[in-house]
């Protein structure tokens, strides 16, 4: 998710340079956001012999995932003032 957040911030910066502050605020405000995570993002350690779960308990790992998702949603919300749709796969 950190990579996707970095892409979002880079895209936002490029749009501001090309369109200007006012137009980008309006565009991002009207946008629909889809946040999707899949097996390769967070489920992999539970279905493989990954060493991740040797470092964290399952509860700690789940809390870390929820924390990561919360951080990304907050950054997008701050950037755009609203999120119209969130979809977790």
GROMACS .gro file of C-alpha atoms in nm:
model
   89
    1UNK     CA    1   0.000   0.000   0.000
    2UNK     CA    2   0.285   0.239   0.061
    3UNK     CA    3   0.383   0.210  -0.306
    4UNK     CA    4   0.027   0.289  -0.419
    5UNK     CA    5   0.018   0.586  -0.181
    6UNK     CA    6   0.346   0.711  -0.326
    7UNK     CA    7   0.196   0.683  -0.678
    8UNK     CA    8  -0.111   0.878  -0.564
    9UNK     CA    9   0.101   1.158  -0.419
   10UNK     CA   10   0.317   1.174  -0.733
   11UNK     CA   11   0.010   1.188  -0.955
   12UNK     CA   12  -0.141   1.461  -0.739
   13UNK     CA   13   0.179   1.668  -0.765
   14UNK     CA   14   0.193   1.627  -1.144
   15UNK     CA   15  -0.172   1.727  -1.179
   16UNK     CA   16  -0.116   2.037  -0.966
   17UNK     CA   17   0.173   2.139  -1.193
   18UNK     CA   18  -0.033   2.090  -1.510
   19UNK     CA   19  -0.382   2.200  -1.403
   20UNK     CA   20  -0.331   2.431  -1.107
   21UNK     CA   21  -0.447   2.409  -0.748
   22UNK     CA   22  -0.815   2.495  -0.795
   23UNK     CA   23  -0.877   2.249  -1.079
   24UNK     CA   24  -0.696   1.966  -0.903
   25UNK     CA   25  -0.893   2.018  -0.581
   26UNK     CA   26  -1.218   1.997  -0.776
   27UNK     CA   27  -1.102   1.695  -0.976
   28UNK     CA   28  -0.986   1.502  -0.670
   29UNK     CA   29  -1.298   1.597  -0.475
   30UNK     CA   30  -1.522   1.453  -0.747
   31UNK     CA   31  -1.312   1.141  -0.802
   32UNK     CA   32  -1.418   0.794  -0.693
   33UNK     CA   33  -1.144   0.606  -0.510
   34UNK     CA   34  -1.099   0.232  -0.511
   35UNK     CA   35  -0.859   0.088  -0.258
   36UNK     CA   36  -0.804  -0.276  -0.326
   37UNK     CA   37  -0.573  -0.521  -0.157
   38UNK     CA   38  -0.526  -0.876  -0.264
   39UNK     CA   39  -0.360  -1.199  -0.165
   40UNK     CA   40  -0.015  -1.079  -0.259
   41UNK     CA   41  -0.051  -0.777  -0.031
   42UNK     CA   42  -0.143  -0.926   0.305
   43UNK     CA   43  -0.281  -1.280   0.288
   44UNK     CA   44   0.038  -1.443   0.161
   45UNK     CA   45   0.195  -1.499   0.507
   46UNK     CA   46  -0.111  -1.696   0.617
   47UNK     CA   47  -0.102  -1.930   0.317
   48UNK     CA   48   0.270  -1.988   0.286
   49UNK     CA   49   0.570  -2.065   0.501
   50UNK     CA   50   0.651  -1.695   0.524
   51UNK     CA   51   0.882  -1.578   0.801
   52UNK     CA   52   0.659  -1.274   0.864
   53UNK     CA   53   0.447  -1.465   1.113
   54UNK     CA   54   0.761  -1.569   1.298
   55UNK     CA   55   0.822  -1.200   1.375
   56UNK     CA   56   0.459  -1.109   1.454
   57UNK     CA   57   0.169  -1.290   1.612
   58UNK     CA   58  -0.138  -1.319   1.389
   59UNK     CA   59  -0.309  -1.048   1.595
   60UNK     CA   60  -0.009  -0.814   1.565
   61UNK     CA   61   0.006  -0.874   1.190
   62UNK     CA   62  -0.366  -0.804   1.145
   63UNK     CA   63  -0.332  -0.486   1.354
   64UNK     CA   64  -0.038  -0.379   1.136
   65UNK     CA   65  -0.245  -0.433   0.819
   66UNK     CA   66  -0.538  -0.236   0.962
   67UNK     CA   67  -0.296   0.042   1.062
   68UNK     CA   68  -0.152   0.057   0.710
   69UNK     CA   69  -0.499   0.077   0.555
   70UNK     CA   70  -0.605   0.346   0.802
   71UNK     CA   71  -0.298   0.556   0.725
   72UNK     CA   72  -0.356   0.541   0.349
   73UNK     CA   73  -0.724   0.629   0.382
   74UNK     CA   74  -0.641   0.926   0.609
   75UNK     CA   75  -0.381   1.059   0.363
   76UNK     CA   76  -0.623   1.033   0.071
   77UNK     CA   77  -0.902   1.191   0.275
   78UNK     CA   78  -0.677   1.481   0.375
   79UNK     CA   79  -0.571   1.525   0.013
   80UNK     CA   80  -0.918   1.511  -0.135
   81UNK     CA   81  -1.155   1.601   0.151
   82UNK     CA   82  -1.365   1.290   0.099
   83UNK     CA   83  -1.361   0.929  -0.012
   84UNK     CA   84  -1.665   0.811  -0.202
   85UNK     CA   85  -1.592   0.440  -0.221
   86UNK     CA   86  -1.354   0.204  -0.052
   87UNK     CA   87  -1.337  -0.157  -0.163
   88UNK     CA   88  -1.125  -0.415   0.013
   89UNK     CA   89  -1.079  -0.737  -0.187
   0.00000   0.00000   0.00000
